[in-house]
Short mmCIF file of C-alpha atoms in Angstrom, two decimals:
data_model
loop_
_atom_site.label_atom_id
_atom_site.label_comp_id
_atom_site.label_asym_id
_atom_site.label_seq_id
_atom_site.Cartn_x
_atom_site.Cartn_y
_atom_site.Cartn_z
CA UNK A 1 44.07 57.61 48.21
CA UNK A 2 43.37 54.74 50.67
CA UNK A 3 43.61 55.68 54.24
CA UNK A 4 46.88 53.69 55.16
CA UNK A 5 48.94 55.37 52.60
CA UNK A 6 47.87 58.44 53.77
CA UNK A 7 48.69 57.58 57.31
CA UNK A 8 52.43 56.51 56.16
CA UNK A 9 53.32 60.14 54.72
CA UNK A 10 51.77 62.10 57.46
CA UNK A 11 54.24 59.64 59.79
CA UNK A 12 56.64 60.81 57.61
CA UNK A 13 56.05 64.21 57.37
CA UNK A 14 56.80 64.62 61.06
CA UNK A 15 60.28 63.46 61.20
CA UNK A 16 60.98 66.41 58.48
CA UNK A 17 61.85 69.78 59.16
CA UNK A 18 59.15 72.41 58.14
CA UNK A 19 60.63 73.60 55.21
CA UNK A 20 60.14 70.37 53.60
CA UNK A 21 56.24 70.06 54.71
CA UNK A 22 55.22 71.14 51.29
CA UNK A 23 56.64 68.01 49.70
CA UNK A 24 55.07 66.20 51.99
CA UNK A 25 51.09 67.47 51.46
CA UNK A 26 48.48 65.01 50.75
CA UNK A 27 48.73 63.75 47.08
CA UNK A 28 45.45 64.69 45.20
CA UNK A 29 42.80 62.30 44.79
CA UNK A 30 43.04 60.00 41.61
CA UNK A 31 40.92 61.31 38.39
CA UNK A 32 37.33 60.49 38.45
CA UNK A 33 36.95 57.14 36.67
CA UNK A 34 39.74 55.10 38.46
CA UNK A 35 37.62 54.00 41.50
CA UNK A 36 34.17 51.88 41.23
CA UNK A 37 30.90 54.73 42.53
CA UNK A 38 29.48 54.20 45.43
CA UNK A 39 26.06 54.90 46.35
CA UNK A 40 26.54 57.99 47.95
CA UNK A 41 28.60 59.79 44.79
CA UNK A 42 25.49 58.92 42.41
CA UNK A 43 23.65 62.30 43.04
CA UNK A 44 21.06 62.69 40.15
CA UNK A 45 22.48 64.71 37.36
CA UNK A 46 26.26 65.09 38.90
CA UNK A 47 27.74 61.86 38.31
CA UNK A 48 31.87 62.08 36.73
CA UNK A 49 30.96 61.80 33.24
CA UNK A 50 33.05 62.02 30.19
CA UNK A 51 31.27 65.81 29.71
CA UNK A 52 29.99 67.63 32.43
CA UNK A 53 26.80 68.03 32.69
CA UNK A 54 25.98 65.27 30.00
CA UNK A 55 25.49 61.59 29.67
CA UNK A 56 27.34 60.23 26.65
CA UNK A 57 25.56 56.91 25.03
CA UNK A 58 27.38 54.79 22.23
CA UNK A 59 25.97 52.61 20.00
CA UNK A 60 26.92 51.54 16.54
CA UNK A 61 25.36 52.63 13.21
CA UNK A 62 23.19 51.33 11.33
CA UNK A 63 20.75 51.55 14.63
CA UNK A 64 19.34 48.37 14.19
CA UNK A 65 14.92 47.79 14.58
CA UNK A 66 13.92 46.63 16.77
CA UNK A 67 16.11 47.72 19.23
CA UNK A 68 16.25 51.38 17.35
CA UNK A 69 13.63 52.81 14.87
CA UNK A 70 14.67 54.79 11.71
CA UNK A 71 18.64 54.11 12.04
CA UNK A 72 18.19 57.12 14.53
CA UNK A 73 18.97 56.81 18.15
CA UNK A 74 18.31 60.01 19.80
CA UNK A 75 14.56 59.61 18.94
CA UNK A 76 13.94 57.40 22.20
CA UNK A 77 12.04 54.95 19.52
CA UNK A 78 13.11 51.11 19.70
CA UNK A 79 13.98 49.42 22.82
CA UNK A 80 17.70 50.19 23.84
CA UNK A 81 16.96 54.03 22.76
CA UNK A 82 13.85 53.52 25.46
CA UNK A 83 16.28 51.85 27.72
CA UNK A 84 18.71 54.59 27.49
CA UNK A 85 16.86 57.30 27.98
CA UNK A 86 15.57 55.46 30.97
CA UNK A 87 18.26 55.26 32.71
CA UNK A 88 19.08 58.41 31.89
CA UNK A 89 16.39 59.68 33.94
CA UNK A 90 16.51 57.68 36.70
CA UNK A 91 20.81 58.91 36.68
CA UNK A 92 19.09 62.48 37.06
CA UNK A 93 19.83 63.56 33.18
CA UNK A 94 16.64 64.63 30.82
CA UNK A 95 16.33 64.17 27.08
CA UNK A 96 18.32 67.01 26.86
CA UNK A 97 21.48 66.24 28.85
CA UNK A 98 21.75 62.82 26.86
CA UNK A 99 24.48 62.62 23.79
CA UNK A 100 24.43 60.30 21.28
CA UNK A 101 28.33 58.63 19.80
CA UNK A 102 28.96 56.26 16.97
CA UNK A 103 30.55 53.22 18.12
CA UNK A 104 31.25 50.17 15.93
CA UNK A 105 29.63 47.47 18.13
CA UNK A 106 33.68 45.32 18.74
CA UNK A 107 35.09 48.64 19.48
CA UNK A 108 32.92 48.75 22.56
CA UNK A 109 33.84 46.62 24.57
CA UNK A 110 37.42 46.41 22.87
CA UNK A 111 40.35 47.00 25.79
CA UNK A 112 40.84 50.81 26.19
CA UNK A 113 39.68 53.96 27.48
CA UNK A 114 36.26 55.22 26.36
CA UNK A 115 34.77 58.50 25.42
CA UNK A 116 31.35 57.34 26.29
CA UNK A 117 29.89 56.73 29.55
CA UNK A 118 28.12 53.35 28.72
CA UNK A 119 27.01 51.88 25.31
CA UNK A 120 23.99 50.02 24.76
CA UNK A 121 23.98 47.70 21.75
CA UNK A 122 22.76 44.08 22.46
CA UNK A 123 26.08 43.41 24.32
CA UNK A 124 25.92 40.18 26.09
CA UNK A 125 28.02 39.98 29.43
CA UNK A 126 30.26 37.64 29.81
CA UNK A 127 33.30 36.92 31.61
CA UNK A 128 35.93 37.51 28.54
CA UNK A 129 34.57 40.80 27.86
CA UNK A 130 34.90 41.83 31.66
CA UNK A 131 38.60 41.48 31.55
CA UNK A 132 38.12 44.58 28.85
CA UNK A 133 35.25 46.72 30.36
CA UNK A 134 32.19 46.93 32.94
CA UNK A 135 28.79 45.60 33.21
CA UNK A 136 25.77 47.43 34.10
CA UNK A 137 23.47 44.68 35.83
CA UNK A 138 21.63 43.16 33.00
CA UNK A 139 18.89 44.54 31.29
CA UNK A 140 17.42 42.68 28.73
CA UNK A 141 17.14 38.37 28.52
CA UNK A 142 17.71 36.88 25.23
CA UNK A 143 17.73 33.58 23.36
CA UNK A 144 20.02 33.41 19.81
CA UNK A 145 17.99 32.04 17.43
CA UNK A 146 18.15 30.89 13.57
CA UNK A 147 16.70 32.59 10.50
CA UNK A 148 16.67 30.71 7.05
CA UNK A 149 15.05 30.80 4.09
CA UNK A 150 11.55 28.80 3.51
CA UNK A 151 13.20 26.96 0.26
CA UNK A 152 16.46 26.06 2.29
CA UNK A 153 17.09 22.98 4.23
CA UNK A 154 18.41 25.18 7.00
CA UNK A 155 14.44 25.60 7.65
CA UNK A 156 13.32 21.95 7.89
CA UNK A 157 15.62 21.92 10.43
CA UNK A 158 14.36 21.11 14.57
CA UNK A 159 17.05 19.90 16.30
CA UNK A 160 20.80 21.41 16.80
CA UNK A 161 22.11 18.49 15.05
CA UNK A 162 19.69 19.17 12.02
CA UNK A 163 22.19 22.30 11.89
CA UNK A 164 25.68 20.38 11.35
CA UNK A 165 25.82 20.47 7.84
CA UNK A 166 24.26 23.40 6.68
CA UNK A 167 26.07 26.60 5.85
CA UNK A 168 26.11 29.29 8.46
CA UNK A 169 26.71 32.84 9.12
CA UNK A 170 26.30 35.52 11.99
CA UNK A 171 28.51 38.39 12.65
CA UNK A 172 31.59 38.92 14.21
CA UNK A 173 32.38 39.15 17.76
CA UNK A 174 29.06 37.77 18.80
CA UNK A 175 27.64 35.34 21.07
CA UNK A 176 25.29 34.25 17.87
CA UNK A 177 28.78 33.23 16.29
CA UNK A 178 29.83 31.55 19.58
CA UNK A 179 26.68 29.62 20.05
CA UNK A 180 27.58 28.26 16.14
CA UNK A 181 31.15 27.51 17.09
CA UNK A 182 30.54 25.97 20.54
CA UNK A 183 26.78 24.20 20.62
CA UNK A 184 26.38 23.56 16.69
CA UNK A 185 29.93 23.04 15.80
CA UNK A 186 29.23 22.66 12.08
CA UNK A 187 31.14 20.71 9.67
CA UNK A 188 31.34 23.96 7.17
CA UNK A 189 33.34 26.83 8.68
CA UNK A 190 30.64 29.67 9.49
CA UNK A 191 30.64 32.55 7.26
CA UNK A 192 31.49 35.69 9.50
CA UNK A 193 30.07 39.29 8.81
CA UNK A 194 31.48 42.87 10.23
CA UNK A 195 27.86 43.77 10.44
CA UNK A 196 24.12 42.05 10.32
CA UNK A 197 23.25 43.81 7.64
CA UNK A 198 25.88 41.96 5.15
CA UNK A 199 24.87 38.73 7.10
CA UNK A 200 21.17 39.55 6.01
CA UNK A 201 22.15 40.10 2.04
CA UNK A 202 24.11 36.99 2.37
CA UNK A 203 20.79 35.15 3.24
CA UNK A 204 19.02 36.79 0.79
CA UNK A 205 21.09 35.52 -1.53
CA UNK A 206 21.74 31.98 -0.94
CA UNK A 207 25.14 32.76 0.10
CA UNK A 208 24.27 31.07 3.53
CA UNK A 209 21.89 28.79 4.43
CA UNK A 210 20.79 30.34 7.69
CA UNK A 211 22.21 33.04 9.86
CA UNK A 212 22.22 33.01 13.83
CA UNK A 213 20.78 36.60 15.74
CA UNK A 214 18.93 37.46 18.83
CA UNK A 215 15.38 36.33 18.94
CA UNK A 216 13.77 39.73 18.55
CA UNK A 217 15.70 40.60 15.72
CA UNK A 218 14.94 37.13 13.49
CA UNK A 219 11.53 38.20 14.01
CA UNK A 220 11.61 41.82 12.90
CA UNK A 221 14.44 40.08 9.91
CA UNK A 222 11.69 37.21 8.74
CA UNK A 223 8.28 40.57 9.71
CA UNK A 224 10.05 43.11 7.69
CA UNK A 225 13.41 42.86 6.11
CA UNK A 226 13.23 39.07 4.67
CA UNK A 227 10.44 37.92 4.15
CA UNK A 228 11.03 34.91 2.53
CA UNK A 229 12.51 33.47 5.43
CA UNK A 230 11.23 31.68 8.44
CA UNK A 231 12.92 31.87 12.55
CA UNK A 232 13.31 28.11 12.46
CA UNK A 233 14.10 27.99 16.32
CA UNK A 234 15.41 29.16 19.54
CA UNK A 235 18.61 27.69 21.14
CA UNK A 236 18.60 26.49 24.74
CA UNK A 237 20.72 29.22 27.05
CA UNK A 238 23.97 27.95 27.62
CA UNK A 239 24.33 26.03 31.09
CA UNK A 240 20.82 26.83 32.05
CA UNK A 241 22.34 30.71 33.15
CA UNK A 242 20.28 33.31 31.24
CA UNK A 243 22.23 35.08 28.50
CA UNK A 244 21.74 39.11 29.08
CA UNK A 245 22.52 42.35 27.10
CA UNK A 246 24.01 44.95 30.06
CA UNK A 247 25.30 48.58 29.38
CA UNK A 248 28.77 48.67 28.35
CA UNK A 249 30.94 51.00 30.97
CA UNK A 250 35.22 51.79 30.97
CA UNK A 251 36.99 49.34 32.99
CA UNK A 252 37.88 52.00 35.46
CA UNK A 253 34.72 54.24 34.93
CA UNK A 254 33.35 55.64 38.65
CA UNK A 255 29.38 55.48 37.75
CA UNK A 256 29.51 51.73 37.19
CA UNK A 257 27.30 51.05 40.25
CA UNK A 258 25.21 54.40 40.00
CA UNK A 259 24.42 52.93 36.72
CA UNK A 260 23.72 49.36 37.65
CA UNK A 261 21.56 50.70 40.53
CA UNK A 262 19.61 52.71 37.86
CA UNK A 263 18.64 49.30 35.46
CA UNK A 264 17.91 47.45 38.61
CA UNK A 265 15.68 50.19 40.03
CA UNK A 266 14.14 50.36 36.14
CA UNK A 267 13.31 46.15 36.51
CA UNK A 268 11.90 46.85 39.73
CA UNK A 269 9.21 48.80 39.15
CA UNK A 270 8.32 47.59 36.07
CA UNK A 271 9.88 49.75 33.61
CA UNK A 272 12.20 47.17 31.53
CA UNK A 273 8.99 44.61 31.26
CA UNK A 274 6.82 47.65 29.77
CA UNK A 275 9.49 49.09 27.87
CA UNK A 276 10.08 45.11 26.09
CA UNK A 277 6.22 45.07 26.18
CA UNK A 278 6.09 47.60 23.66
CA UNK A 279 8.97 47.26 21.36
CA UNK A 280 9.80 43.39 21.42
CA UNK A 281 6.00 42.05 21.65
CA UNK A 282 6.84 40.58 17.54
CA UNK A 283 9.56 38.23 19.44
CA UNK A 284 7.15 35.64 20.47
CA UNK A 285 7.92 32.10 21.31
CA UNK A 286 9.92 29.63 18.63
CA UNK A 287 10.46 26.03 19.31
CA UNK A 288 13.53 25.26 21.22
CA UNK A 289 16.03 23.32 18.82
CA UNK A 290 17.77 20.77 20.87
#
């Protein structure tokens, strides 16, 4: 309760006779989760978490490569599972402590309460989504980029404009699909998919002429899961400002800052660059389509 309310009722209190002091106690302290953390509430392993005792982690399912390995997140293989269990530690919670939730990817950072205490599922920040939920500082920079097929035209393709009138598709909710709406603005309406997988079999099969995803997942797409198709290019970050992926939190959740503190600590000494080192070196360079 903030100090001047509490220093109204006391004044109050003593103009009442004593038989009504009762009424007048202190009102308890809001629920954990209505107030931003501060520093000195994140002690390692007792933060106010949705379980006690436990760090809850949501991401969706499928668990996509290369940000998960073998659909299976717990395993601490793929980058974000690497990530989480990172932060994990450095929030004062082993391997042990750390439970795994389903959550479809839009439902995460959809307005409402959570039952997780952050998700971690190539969520880019941005100022729309923070009028539903909370950022972690950001841990991961990433380009969209564009995947076609080596017999389409999508793939002769090296400039945005190359793009216009080719058929598109990326899925739903994401900045991929905003970077076709807003930079490409193609003259066919982009084909929209619930998850990348369908966008994937749409490519496969002509339905599409190119689909828009993170760079390190058109590489693994073109290395292992299409092979027929070539990462044509890279877009240009919007406005020059670095598009990031950042833990998903509750609105109202009270380890927002223990957590942020933990990814910044984890990019200070070197922990994020080693971590992308070794699950994201197959995401090299692709020309920039302007």
């Amino acid at each position: 309760m903030p100090l001047a309310n509490r220093t109204v009722r006391l004044a109050v209190c003593s103009t009442v006779v004593l038989a009504a002091a009762a009424a007048c106690a202190p009102e308890p302290e809001s629920k954990a989760g209505s107030t931003p953390s501060t520093a000195s509430s994140c002690a390692p392993g007792k933060l106010s978490t949705v379980a006690s005792g436990k760090l809850t982690v949501g991401t969706d399912k499928p668990a996509y490569a290369p940000w998960f390995q073998d659909d299976e997140p717990s395993n601490g293989k793929g980058f974000e599972s690497a990530v989480a269990y990172a932060v994990a530690k450095k929030l004062g919670y082993g391997t042990s402590q750390v439970a795994w939730q389903t959550v479809p990817f839009n439902s995460s950072f959809a307005p409402g309460a959570k039952k997780f205490d952050f998700d971690i599922n190539q969520v880019s920040i941005s100022d729309a989504r923070k009028k539903a939920v909370a950022f972690s500082s950001g841990y991961y920079d990433v380009r969209q980029a564009v995947v076609a097929l080596k017999s389409s035209k999508a793939a002769k393709a090296t400039s945005v404009a190359d793009l216009k009138d080719v058929k598109l598709g990326a899925q739903v909710g994401t900045t991929s699909l905003d970077f076709i709406n807003d930079l490409v603005k193609p003259t066919q309406k982009p084909a929209v998919y619930q998850k990348n997988d369908f966008a994937k079999s749409a490519l496969k099969n002509g339905q599409v002429d190119a689909i828009v995803v993170d760079l390190p997942t058109a590489f693994y797409i073109t290395g292992a899961e299409v092979t027929d198709a070539k990462v044509v290019g890279q877009f240009d970050n919007k406005g020059g400002t670095p598009e990031q992926f950042g833990l998903v939190l509750d609105k109202e959740s009270a380890i927002t800052s223990c957590v942020s503190g933990a990814v910044d600590a984890l990019r200070k000494d070197g922990t994020l660059a080693s971590l992308e080192k070794k699950w994201l070196s197959e995401a090299v360079d692709a020309p920039v389509l302007k």
